[in-house]
Amino acid sequence: MALYQATTSAPVNIAVIKYWGKRDTKLILPTNSSLSVTLDQDDLKATTSSQTDPSFTKDRLWLNGVEEEIKPGSRLATCFEEMRRLRRKVEQSQGEPAISQWFIHVASFNNFPTAAGLASSAAGFAALVSSIAALYKLPNSPSELSLIARQGSGSACRSLFGGFVAWQAGTAADGLDSYAIEVAPREHWPEISAVICVVSDHKKGTSSTAGMQRTVETSTLLQHRIKEVVPQRMTNITKAIKDRDFDTFARITMADSNSFHAVALDTEPPIFYMNDVSRAIVNLIVEYNRASTAAGGPLRAAYTYDAGPNAVIYALKEHIPEIVNLVSHYFPQAESARSPLGAEPLPAGFNA
Ligand code: PMV
């Protein structure tokens, strides 16, 4: 029988309402819902090819050409297992060939530095799941596949959709209601764009897994965030996206980035993801917005930071050249690099 193969890719997504905290660490169930924007296909992405053949002797995975071990019981092993389970259903119900019993080889490439703290695991696990789904010709929807990508890396579930995506936390103990849904497709708001400022491409100090666990165990502020803050923000930012209301989108995005980093600081011992350059970029965006609001205008830019010092700046396309110039002016060491969401050249490389 012939070898089966498929190649797909998944872009990075950047959250505007942050996921931070697990209520179930094995199933990767979050303590709160989150919402993100998926970068365009031409930008930062993982491209993954998978093959299956009766001659293979074990499951294997190569990341940027280097083989990674698939440890039993690991998140990777869970994703392989879950995809096989879905394939077996198709084989049983539709009489498709029993290829689920063969081993799989997977090769994945990122078109950006893996260690740069740019949500590489989100794109990686989403591309892994979508490529095996294509290999197995699975009929499942992106939301159904997101249940599996979630078990690789929580934020990966959101990269199975383009555009504006919510990950509903859900309440079920088995996690079956904890999946991603499309809030709006990319075409709904093509004017929105992003600039990524790579402040440091060093691997982050505290991994998101370790950081979240510590926050859940020690932060009292997290409880406030989960109960009182995030639910309202999810509703309000969804409306802002539907209305294409950049001012509200920007206000909520910056507030939620601040709230996440406050919760990291409220962790014992505290976690500092942002550094002096990150904070200088915050000040720059605040001043840039002040110039607009002082003249009675709306906010023009929104910063957001994940578990690292790199800034992502959301803005409408018409303001991107101005923002790129500003950042390049105040951070002359910035190099020009690729732009996400179809933006102008992006300033990068503030390597301290
Ligand atoms: O999916 P993880 O374990 O890489 O966690 C991602 C956490 C943040 O990037 C900080 C927030 C988010 O929602 O993407």
Short mmCIF file of N, CA and C in Angstrom, two decimals, residues 134-308:
data_model
loop_
_atom_site.label_atom_id
_atom_site.label_comp_id
_atom_site.label_asym_id
_atom_site.label_seq_id
_atom_site.Cartn_x
_atom_site.Cartn_y
_atom_site.Cartn_z
N ALA A 134 -5.48 16.31 7.86
CA ALA A 134 -5.48 16.22 6.39
C ALA A 134 -4.97 14.85 5.94
N LEU A 135 -3.95 14.36 6.62
CA LEU A 135 -3.39 13.02 6.31
C LEU A 135 -4.48 11.96 6.44
N TYR A 136 -5.27 12.08 7.51
CA TYR A 136 -6.31 11.10 7.82
C TYR A 136 -7.65 11.43 7.15
N LYS A 137 -7.69 12.54 6.40
CA LYS A 137 -8.93 12.98 5.74
C LYS A 137 -10.10 13.01 6.72
N LEU A 138 -9.88 13.66 7.86
CA LEU A 138 -10.90 13.69 8.92
C LEU A 138 -11.98 14.71 8.57
N PRO A 139 -13.23 14.38 8.88
CA PRO A 139 -14.33 15.30 8.57
C PRO A 139 -14.54 16.34 9.66
N ASN A 140 -13.71 16.34 10.71
CA ASN A 140 -13.98 17.18 11.89
C ASN A 140 -13.80 18.67 11.62
N SER A 141 -14.60 19.48 12.30
CA SER A 141 -14.54 20.93 12.16
C SER A 141 -13.31 21.47 12.88
N PRO A 142 -12.89 22.73 12.56
CA PRO A 142 -11.75 23.32 13.30
C PRO A 142 -12.01 23.35 14.81
N SER A 143 -13.27 23.59 15.23
CA SER A 143 -13.55 23.61 16.67
C SER A 143 -13.29 22.24 17.29
N GLU A 144 -13.71 21.18 16.57
CA GLU A 144 -13.47 19.82 17.10
C GLU A 144 -11.98 19.52 17.16
N LEU A 145 -11.25 19.94 16.12
CA LEU A 145 -9.79 19.71 16.13
C LEU A 145 -9.11 20.54 17.21
N SER A 146 -9.72 21.70 17.53
CA SER A 146 -9.11 22.57 18.54
C SER A 146 -9.10 21.90 19.92
N LEU A 147 -10.02 20.94 20.14
CA LEU A 147 -10.03 20.19 21.40
C LEU A 147 -8.73 19.40 21.57
N ILE A 148 -8.18 18.98 20.43
CA ILE A 148 -6.93 18.19 20.47
C ILE A 148 -5.71 19.11 20.51
N ALA A 149 -5.71 20.16 19.67
CA ALA A 149 -4.58 21.11 19.70
C ALA A 149 -4.42 21.70 21.09
N ARG A 150 -5.55 21.93 21.77
CA ARG A 150 -5.53 22.48 23.14
C ARG A 150 -4.71 21.60 24.07
N GLN A 151 -4.73 20.29 23.84
CA GLN A 151 -4.01 19.38 24.73
C GLN A 151 -2.51 19.34 24.41
N GLY A 152 -2.12 19.99 23.29
CA GLY A 152 -0.70 20.14 22.98
C GLY A 152 -0.17 21.39 23.66
N SER A 153 -0.83 22.52 23.39
CA SER A 153 -0.49 23.78 24.03
C SER A 153 -1.80 24.58 24.02
N GLY A 154 -2.22 25.07 25.17
CA GLY A 154 -3.54 25.69 25.28
C GLY A 154 -3.82 26.67 24.16
N SER A 155 -2.91 27.64 23.98
CA SER A 155 -3.16 28.70 23.01
C SER A 155 -3.19 28.17 21.57
N ALA A 156 -2.70 26.94 21.34
CA ALA A 156 -2.70 26.37 19.99
C ALA A 156 -4.12 26.19 19.46
N CYS A 157 -5.08 25.99 20.37
CA CYS A 157 -6.45 25.73 19.89
C CYS A 157 -6.95 26.92 19.08
N ARG A 158 -6.45 28.13 19.39
CA ARG A 158 -6.94 29.33 18.68
C ARG A 158 -6.34 29.46 17.30
N SER A 159 -5.19 28.80 17.03
CA SER A 159 -4.54 28.94 15.71
C SER A 159 -5.18 28.07 14.64
N LEU A 160 -6.23 27.31 14.99
CA LEU A 160 -6.90 26.51 13.95
C LEU A 160 -7.85 27.36 13.12
N PHE A 161 -8.12 28.57 13.59
CA PHE A 161 -8.94 29.52 12.83
C PHE A 161 -8.08 30.71 12.44
N GLY A 162 -8.42 31.34 11.32
CA GLY A 162 -7.83 32.63 11.00
C GLY A 162 -8.67 33.72 11.66
N GLY A 163 -8.24 34.96 11.55
CA GLY A 163 -9.06 36.07 12.03
C GLY A 163 -9.15 36.18 13.54
N PHE A 164 -10.34 36.46 14.03
CA PHE A 164 -10.56 36.77 15.45
C PHE A 164 -11.18 35.53 16.10
N VAL A 165 -10.54 35.03 17.13
CA VAL A 165 -10.87 33.71 17.65
C VAL A 165 -11.00 33.72 19.16
N ALA A 166 -12.08 33.10 19.67
CA ALA A 166 -12.23 32.98 21.13
C ALA A 166 -12.00 31.53 21.53
N TRP A 167 -11.36 31.34 22.66
CA TRP A 167 -11.27 30.01 23.28
C TRP A 167 -12.18 30.07 24.48
N GLN A 168 -13.31 29.35 24.39
CA GLN A 168 -14.26 29.31 25.50
C GLN A 168 -13.74 28.38 26.57
N ALA A 169 -13.60 28.90 27.78
CA ALA A 169 -13.02 28.09 28.86
C ALA A 169 -13.82 26.82 29.08
N GLY A 170 -15.16 26.91 29.04
CA GLY A 170 -16.01 25.76 29.33
C GLY A 170 -16.05 25.47 30.82
N THR A 171 -16.92 24.54 31.20
CA THR A 171 -17.03 24.17 32.62
C THR A 171 -16.93 22.66 32.83
N ALA A 172 -17.07 21.87 31.76
CA ALA A 172 -17.11 20.41 31.91
C ALA A 172 -15.76 19.86 32.36
N ALA A 173 -15.80 18.84 33.21
CA ALA A 173 -14.57 18.23 33.74
C ALA A 173 -13.81 17.49 32.64
N ASP A 174 -14.54 16.99 31.62
CA ASP A 174 -13.84 16.26 30.54
C ASP A 174 -13.31 17.19 29.45
N GLY A 175 -13.57 18.49 29.57
CA GLY A 175 -13.00 19.46 28.64
C GLY A 175 -13.70 19.53 27.29
N LEU A 176 -14.80 18.82 27.12
CA LEU A 176 -15.42 18.78 25.79
C LEU A 176 -16.07 20.10 25.37
N ASP A 177 -16.25 21.01 26.35
CA ASP A 177 -16.79 22.33 25.98
C ASP A 177 -15.70 23.42 26.04
N SER A 178 -14.45 22.99 26.03
CA SER A 178 -13.33 23.96 26.06
C SER A 178 -12.63 23.97 24.71
N TYR A 179 -13.18 24.75 23.78
CA TYR A 179 -12.65 24.74 22.42
C TYR A 179 -12.69 26.15 21.81
N ALA A 180 -12.11 26.28 20.63
CA ALA A 180 -12.03 27.59 19.97
C ALA A 180 -13.19 27.78 19.00
N ILE A 181 -13.65 29.02 18.91
CA ILE A 181 -14.69 29.36 17.93
C ILE A 181 -14.28 30.64 17.19
N GLU A 182 -14.79 30.80 15.99
CA GLU A 182 -14.49 32.02 15.24
C GLU A 182 -15.40 33.14 15.72
N VAL A 183 -14.79 34.28 16.06
CA VAL A 183 -15.56 35.46 16.44
C VAL A 183 -15.90 36.25 15.18
N ALA A 184 -14.91 36.40 14.31
CA ALA A 184 -15.11 37.05 13.01
C ALA A 184 -13.96 36.62 12.10
N PRO A 185 -14.24 36.43 10.81
CA PRO A 185 -13.14 36.07 9.91
C PRO A 185 -12.23 37.28 9.67
N ARG A 186 -11.05 37.01 9.18
CA ARG A 186 -10.06 38.06 8.91
C ARG A 186 -10.65 39.16 8.01
N GLU A 187 -11.42 38.75 7.01
CA GLU A 187 -11.96 39.70 6.03
C GLU A 187 -12.93 40.69 6.67
N HIS A 188 -13.45 40.35 7.84
CA HIS A 188 -14.39 41.23 8.51
C HIS A 188 -13.74 42.58 8.84
N TRP A 189 -12.42 42.52 9.19
CA TRP A 189 -11.74 43.75 9.62
C TRP A 189 -10.31 43.76 9.04
N PRO A 190 -10.21 43.87 7.71
CA PRO A 190 -8.89 43.76 7.08
C PRO A 190 -7.98 44.93 7.42
N GLU A 191 -8.58 46.03 7.90
CA GLU A 191 -7.75 47.23 8.18
C GLU A 191 -6.85 47.03 9.40
N ILE A 192 -7.19 46.08 10.26
CA ILE A 192 -6.37 45.93 11.47
C ILE A 192 -5.08 45.21 11.13
N SER A 193 -4.01 45.65 11.77
CA SER A 193 -2.70 45.15 11.42
C SER A 193 -1.84 45.10 12.68
N ALA A 194 -0.67 44.51 12.59
CA ALA A 194 0.18 44.40 13.79
C ALA A 194 1.64 44.57 13.45
N VAL A 195 2.37 45.07 14.41
CA VAL A 195 3.82 45.21 14.31
C VAL A 195 4.40 44.40 15.48
N ILE A 196 5.37 43.56 15.19
CA ILE A 196 5.99 42.81 16.29
C ILE A 196 7.37 43.39 16.55
N CYS A 197 7.63 43.77 17.78
CA CYS A 197 8.93 44.30 18.16
C CYS A 197 9.66 43.23 18.97
N VAL A 198 10.65 42.62 18.36
CA VAL A 198 11.40 41.57 19.05
C VAL A 198 12.42 42.25 19.97
N VAL A 199 12.05 42.37 21.23
CA VAL A 199 12.91 43.04 22.21
C VAL A 199 14.07 42.12 22.58
N SER A 200 13.77 40.84 22.67
CA SER A 200 14.83 39.87 22.94
C SER A 200 14.42 38.55 22.32
N ASP A 201 15.38 37.88 21.68
CA ASP A 201 15.04 36.56 21.13
C ASP A 201 15.62 35.45 22.00
N HIS A 202 15.97 35.80 23.25
CA HIS A 202 16.41 34.75 24.17
C HIS A 202 15.20 33.95 24.62
N LYS A 203 15.41 32.69 24.96
CA LYS A 203 14.32 31.86 25.47
C LYS A 203 13.84 32.46 26.78
N LYS A 204 12.48 32.44 27.00
CA LYS A 204 11.96 33.11 28.18
C LYS A 204 12.40 32.41 29.48
N GLY A 205 12.51 33.21 30.55
CA GLY A 205 13.02 32.70 31.83
C GLY A 205 12.08 31.70 32.47
N THR A 206 10.80 32.05 32.58
CA THR A 206 9.82 31.16 33.22
C THR A 206 8.85 30.71 32.14
N SER A 207 8.78 29.41 31.90
CA SER A 207 7.90 28.90 30.85
C SER A 207 6.45 29.21 31.22
N SER A 208 5.57 29.24 30.22
CA SER A 208 4.17 29.55 30.53
C SER A 208 3.59 28.47 31.43
N THR A 209 3.98 27.22 31.22
CA THR A 209 3.44 26.13 32.05
C THR A 209 3.82 26.34 33.52
N ALA A 210 5.11 26.57 33.77
CA ALA A 210 5.56 26.75 35.16
C ALA A 210 4.98 28.03 35.76
N GLY A 211 4.96 29.09 34.95
CA GLY A 211 4.46 30.38 35.43
C GLY A 211 2.99 30.29 35.82
N MET A 212 2.18 29.68 34.94
CA MET A 212 0.74 29.57 35.23
C MET A 212 0.50 28.80 36.51
N GLN A 213 1.23 27.71 36.66
CA GLN A 213 1.03 26.88 37.84
C GLN A 213 1.29 27.68 39.12
N ARG A 214 2.42 28.43 39.08
CA ARG A 214 2.77 29.23 40.26
C ARG A 214 1.71 30.30 40.53
N THR A 215 1.22 30.92 39.45
CA THR A 215 0.20 31.97 39.61
C THR A 215 -1.07 31.37 40.22
N VAL A 216 -1.51 30.22 39.69
CA VAL A 216 -2.74 29.60 40.19
C VAL A 216 -2.58 29.27 41.68
N GLU A 217 -1.38 28.81 42.06
CA GLU A 217 -1.17 28.41 43.46
C GLU A 217 -1.04 29.58 44.42
N THR A 218 -0.54 30.73 43.93
CA THR A 218 -0.18 31.79 44.90
C THR A 218 -0.87 33.14 44.71
N SER A 219 -1.45 33.42 43.56
CA SER A 219 -1.95 34.78 43.34
C SER A 219 -3.42 34.94 43.76
N THR A 220 -3.68 35.93 44.60
CA THR A 220 -5.07 36.24 44.96
C THR A 220 -5.69 37.11 43.86
N LEU A 221 -4.82 37.92 43.22
CA LEU A 221 -5.31 38.79 42.14
C LEU A 221 -5.89 37.98 40.98
N LEU A 222 -5.35 36.76 40.76
CA LEU A 222 -5.84 35.93 39.66
C LEU A 222 -7.34 35.63 39.84
N GLN A 223 -7.75 35.39 41.08
CA GLN A 223 -9.16 35.06 41.33
C GLN A 223 -10.06 36.23 40.93
N HIS A 224 -9.61 37.44 41.24
CA HIS A 224 -10.34 38.64 40.85
C HIS A 224 -10.41 38.74 39.32
N ARG A 225 -9.26 38.50 38.68
CA ARG A 225 -9.20 38.58 37.22
C ARG A 225 -10.18 37.59 36.57
N ILE A 226 -10.16 36.35 37.07
CA ILE A 226 -11.00 35.30 36.48
C ILE A 226 -12.49 35.63 36.64
N LYS A 227 -12.85 36.06 37.86
CA LYS A 227 -14.29 36.21 38.17
C LYS A 227 -14.83 37.56 37.76
N GLU A 228 -14.07 38.62 38.04
CA GLU A 228 -14.64 39.96 37.89
C GLU A 228 -14.22 40.68 36.62
N VAL A 229 -13.11 40.28 36.04
CA VAL A 229 -12.54 41.10 34.97
C VAL A 229 -12.74 40.49 33.58
N VAL A 230 -12.29 39.25 33.40
CA VAL A 230 -12.25 38.68 32.05
C VAL A 230 -13.64 38.49 31.42
N PRO A 231 -14.65 37.97 32.15
CA PRO A 231 -15.94 37.74 31.46
C PRO A 231 -16.50 38.98 30.78
N GLN A 232 -16.47 40.12 31.46
CA GLN A 232 -16.97 41.37 30.88
C GLN A 232 -16.12 41.79 29.68
N ARG A 233 -14.80 41.62 29.83
CA ARG A 233 -13.91 42.00 28.71
C ARG A 233 -14.16 41.14 27.48
N MET A 234 -14.42 39.85 27.68
CA MET A 234 -14.69 38.97 26.53
C MET A 234 -15.92 39.49 25.77
N THR A 235 -16.96 39.86 26.52
CA THR A 235 -18.18 40.37 25.89
C THR A 235 -17.89 41.68 25.16
N ASN A 236 -17.18 42.58 25.85
CA ASN A 236 -16.97 43.92 25.28
C ASN A 236 -16.04 43.90 24.07
N ILE A 237 -15.00 43.06 24.12
CA ILE A 237 -14.06 43.08 22.97
C ILE A 237 -14.69 42.36 21.78
N THR A 238 -15.54 41.37 22.05
CA THR A 238 -16.24 40.70 20.95
C THR A 238 -17.11 41.73 20.22
N LYS A 239 -17.80 42.55 21.00
CA LYS A 239 -18.65 43.59 20.40
C LYS A 239 -17.79 44.60 19.62
N ALA A 240 -16.65 44.99 20.21
CA ALA A 240 -15.76 45.95 19.54
C ALA A 240 -15.28 45.40 18.19
N ILE A 241 -14.99 44.10 18.17
CA ILE A 241 -14.53 43.48 16.91
C ILE A 241 -15.69 43.47 15.91
N LYS A 242 -16.85 43.07 16.36
CA LYS A 242 -18.01 43.03 15.44
C LYS A 242 -18.32 44.42 14.89
N ASP A 243 -18.16 45.46 15.76
CA ASP A 243 -18.44 46.85 15.34
C ASP A 243 -17.24 47.51 14.65
N ARG A 244 -16.14 46.83 14.55
CA ARG A 244 -14.87 47.40 14.04
C ARG A 244 -14.55 48.72 14.78
N ASP A 245 -14.64 48.64 16.09
CA ASP A 245 -14.43 49.82 16.94
C ASP A 245 -13.02 49.74 17.51
N PHE A 246 -12.05 50.36 16.80
CA PHE A 246 -10.65 50.20 17.21
C PHE A 246 -10.36 50.80 18.58
N ASP A 247 -11.00 51.93 18.88
CA ASP A 247 -10.73 52.60 20.17
C ASP A 247 -11.02 51.64 21.34
N THR A 248 -12.20 51.01 21.32
CA THR A 248 -12.55 50.08 22.41
C THR A 248 -11.65 48.84 22.37
N PHE A 249 -11.40 48.33 21.16
CA PHE A 249 -10.51 47.17 21.01
C PHE A 249 -9.16 47.46 21.65
N ALA A 250 -8.62 48.65 21.37
CA ALA A 250 -7.29 49.02 21.87
C ALA A 250 -7.30 49.17 23.39
N ARG A 251 -8.33 49.84 23.93
CA ARG A 251 -8.42 50.03 25.38
C ARG A 251 -8.42 48.70 26.11
N ILE A 252 -9.26 47.77 25.62
CA ILE A 252 -9.38 46.47 26.30
C ILE A 252 -8.09 45.66 26.14
N THR A 253 -7.51 45.70 24.95
CA THR A 253 -6.27 44.95 24.70
C THR A 253 -5.17 45.37 25.66
N MET A 254 -4.97 46.68 25.80
CA MET A 254 -3.89 47.17 26.68
C MET A 254 -4.22 46.86 28.14
N ALA A 255 -5.50 47.05 28.51
CA ALA A 255 -5.90 46.78 29.91
C ALA A 255 -5.65 45.31 30.24
N ASP A 256 -5.95 44.43 29.27
CA ASP A 256 -5.80 43.01 29.59
C ASP A 256 -4.34 42.57 29.63
N SER A 257 -3.51 43.18 28.78
CA SER A 257 -2.07 42.89 28.87
C SER A 257 -1.56 43.34 30.24
N ASN A 258 -1.96 44.55 30.66
CA ASN A 258 -1.53 45.05 31.98
C ASN A 258 -2.01 44.12 33.09
N SER A 259 -3.25 43.64 32.98
CA SER A 259 -3.81 42.78 34.02
C SER A 259 -3.05 41.46 34.10
N PHE A 260 -2.73 40.89 32.95
CA PHE A 260 -1.97 39.63 32.95
C PHE A 260 -0.59 39.83 33.60
N HIS A 261 0.09 40.93 33.26
CA HIS A 261 1.44 41.13 33.83
C HIS A 261 1.36 41.50 35.32
N ALA A 262 0.23 42.09 35.73
CA ALA A 262 0.03 42.36 37.15
C ALA A 262 -0.13 41.05 37.91
N VAL A 263 -0.86 40.12 37.31
CA VAL A 263 -1.06 38.81 37.93
C VAL A 263 0.27 38.04 38.01
N ALA A 264 1.10 38.21 36.98
CA ALA A 264 2.43 37.57 37.01
C ALA A 264 3.25 38.15 38.16
N LEU A 265 3.12 39.44 38.36
CA LEU A 265 3.85 40.11 39.45
C LEU A 265 3.29 39.72 40.81
N ASP A 266 2.00 39.36 40.85
CA ASP A 266 1.34 38.98 42.10
C ASP A 266 1.62 37.51 42.46
N THR A 267 2.46 36.87 41.65
CA THR A 267 2.81 35.46 41.86
C THR A 267 3.98 35.38 42.84
N GLU A 268 4.07 34.31 43.56
CA GLU A 268 5.13 34.13 44.56
C GLU A 268 6.05 32.97 44.16
N PRO A 269 7.35 33.16 43.90
CA PRO A 269 7.99 34.46 43.71
C PRO A 269 7.50 35.15 42.44
N PRO A 270 7.61 36.49 42.38
CA PRO A 270 7.03 37.23 41.24
C PRO A 270 7.69 36.87 39.91
N ILE A 271 6.91 37.00 38.85
CA ILE A 271 7.44 36.74 37.50
C ILE A 271 7.45 38.05 36.73
N PHE A 272 8.64 38.39 36.18
CA PHE A 272 8.75 39.62 35.38
C PHE A 272 8.96 39.22 33.94
N TYR A 273 7.96 39.37 33.11
CA TYR A 273 8.16 39.04 31.70
C TYR A 273 8.60 40.26 30.90
N MET A 274 8.11 41.44 31.28
CA MET A 274 8.48 42.65 30.53
C MET A 274 9.80 43.19 31.09
N ASN A 275 10.59 43.86 30.23
CA ASN A 275 11.82 44.47 30.71
C ASN A 275 11.78 45.99 30.43
N ASP A 276 12.91 46.66 30.64
CA ASP A 276 12.92 48.13 30.49
C ASP A 276 12.53 48.56 29.07
N VAL A 277 12.98 47.79 28.07
CA VAL A 277 12.64 48.16 26.68
C VAL A 277 11.14 47.98 26.45
N SER A 278 10.59 46.87 27.00
CA SER A 278 9.13 46.65 26.87
C SER A 278 8.39 47.85 27.45
N ARG A 279 8.82 48.27 28.64
CA ARG A 279 8.12 49.38 29.32
C ARG A 279 8.29 50.69 28.54
N ALA A 280 9.45 50.88 27.92
CA ALA A 280 9.65 52.10 27.12
C ALA A 280 8.71 52.09 25.91
N ILE A 281 8.44 50.92 25.36
CA ILE A 281 7.51 50.84 24.22
C ILE A 281 6.08 51.15 24.69
N VAL A 282 5.73 50.69 25.90
CA VAL A 282 4.41 51.03 26.46
C VAL A 282 4.28 52.56 26.52
N ASN A 283 5.32 53.23 27.07
CA ASN A 283 5.26 54.69 27.20
C ASN A 283 5.13 55.37 25.84
N LEU A 284 5.84 54.84 24.86
CA LEU A 284 5.79 55.41 23.51
C LEU A 284 4.36 55.34 22.95
N ILE A 285 3.72 54.18 23.13
CA ILE A 285 2.35 54.00 22.62
C ILE A 285 1.38 54.89 23.38
N VAL A 286 1.59 55.01 24.70
CA VAL A 286 0.72 55.88 25.51
C VAL A 286 0.82 57.32 24.99
N GLU A 287 2.04 57.78 24.74
CA GLU A 287 2.23 59.16 24.25
C GLU A 287 1.66 59.33 22.84
N TYR A 288 1.85 58.34 22.01
CA TYR A 288 1.33 58.37 20.64
C TYR A 288 -0.21 58.49 20.67
N ASN A 289 -0.83 57.70 21.56
CA ASN A 289 -2.29 57.77 21.68
C ASN A 289 -2.73 59.10 22.26
N ARG A 290 -1.93 59.63 23.21
CA ARG A 290 -2.30 60.90 23.85
C ARG A 290 -2.38 62.01 22.80
N ALA A 291 -1.46 61.98 21.85
CA ALA A 291 -1.46 63.01 20.80
C ALA A 291 -2.79 62.97 20.03
N SER A 292 -3.31 61.77 19.82
CA SER A 292 -4.58 61.65 19.09
C SER A 292 -5.76 62.03 19.98
N THR A 293 -5.80 61.51 21.22
CA THR A 293 -6.97 61.76 22.08
C THR A 293 -7.03 63.23 22.51
N ALA A 294 -5.85 63.87 22.66
CA ALA A 294 -5.83 65.30 23.05
C ALA A 294 -6.54 66.14 22.00
N ALA A 295 -6.48 65.68 20.76
CA ALA A 295 -7.16 66.41 19.67
C ALA A 295 -8.59 65.88 19.47
N GLY A 296 -9.08 65.11 20.47
CA GLY A 296 -10.45 64.60 20.39
C GLY A 296 -10.60 63.34 19.56
N GLY A 297 -9.48 62.75 19.15
CA GLY A 297 -9.53 61.55 18.30
C GLY A 297 -9.54 60.26 19.11
N PRO A 298 -9.61 59.12 18.42
CA PRO A 298 -9.62 57.82 19.10
C PRO A 298 -8.19 57.32 19.37
N LEU A 299 -8.09 56.26 20.14
CA LEU A 299 -6.78 55.61 20.30
C LEU A 299 -6.34 55.08 18.94
N ARG A 300 -5.03 55.10 18.70
CA ARG A 300 -4.54 54.67 17.39
C ARG A 300 -3.70 53.40 17.44
N ALA A 301 -3.29 53.01 18.64
CA ALA A 301 -2.42 51.83 18.74
C ALA A 301 -2.67 51.14 20.08
N ALA A 302 -2.43 49.83 20.09
CA ALA A 302 -2.58 49.06 21.33
C ALA A 302 -1.38 48.12 21.46
N TYR A 303 -0.73 48.16 22.62
CA TYR A 303 0.37 47.22 22.86
C TYR A 303 -0.18 46.00 23.56
N THR A 304 0.48 44.88 23.38
CA THR A 304 0.20 43.70 24.20
C THR A 304 1.46 42.86 24.30
N TYR A 305 1.65 42.22 25.46
CA TYR A 305 2.85 41.42 25.74
C TYR A 305 2.44 40.05 26.24
N ASP A 306 3.06 39.00 25.72
CA ASP A 306 2.83 37.64 26.21
C ASP A 306 3.86 37.32 27.31
N ALA A 307 4.16 36.05 27.45
CA ALA A 307 5.09 35.64 28.52
C ALA A 307 6.54 35.89 28.11
N GLY A 308 6.85 37.15 27.81
CA GLY A 308 8.18 37.54 27.38
C GLY A 308 8.20 39.03 27.14
#
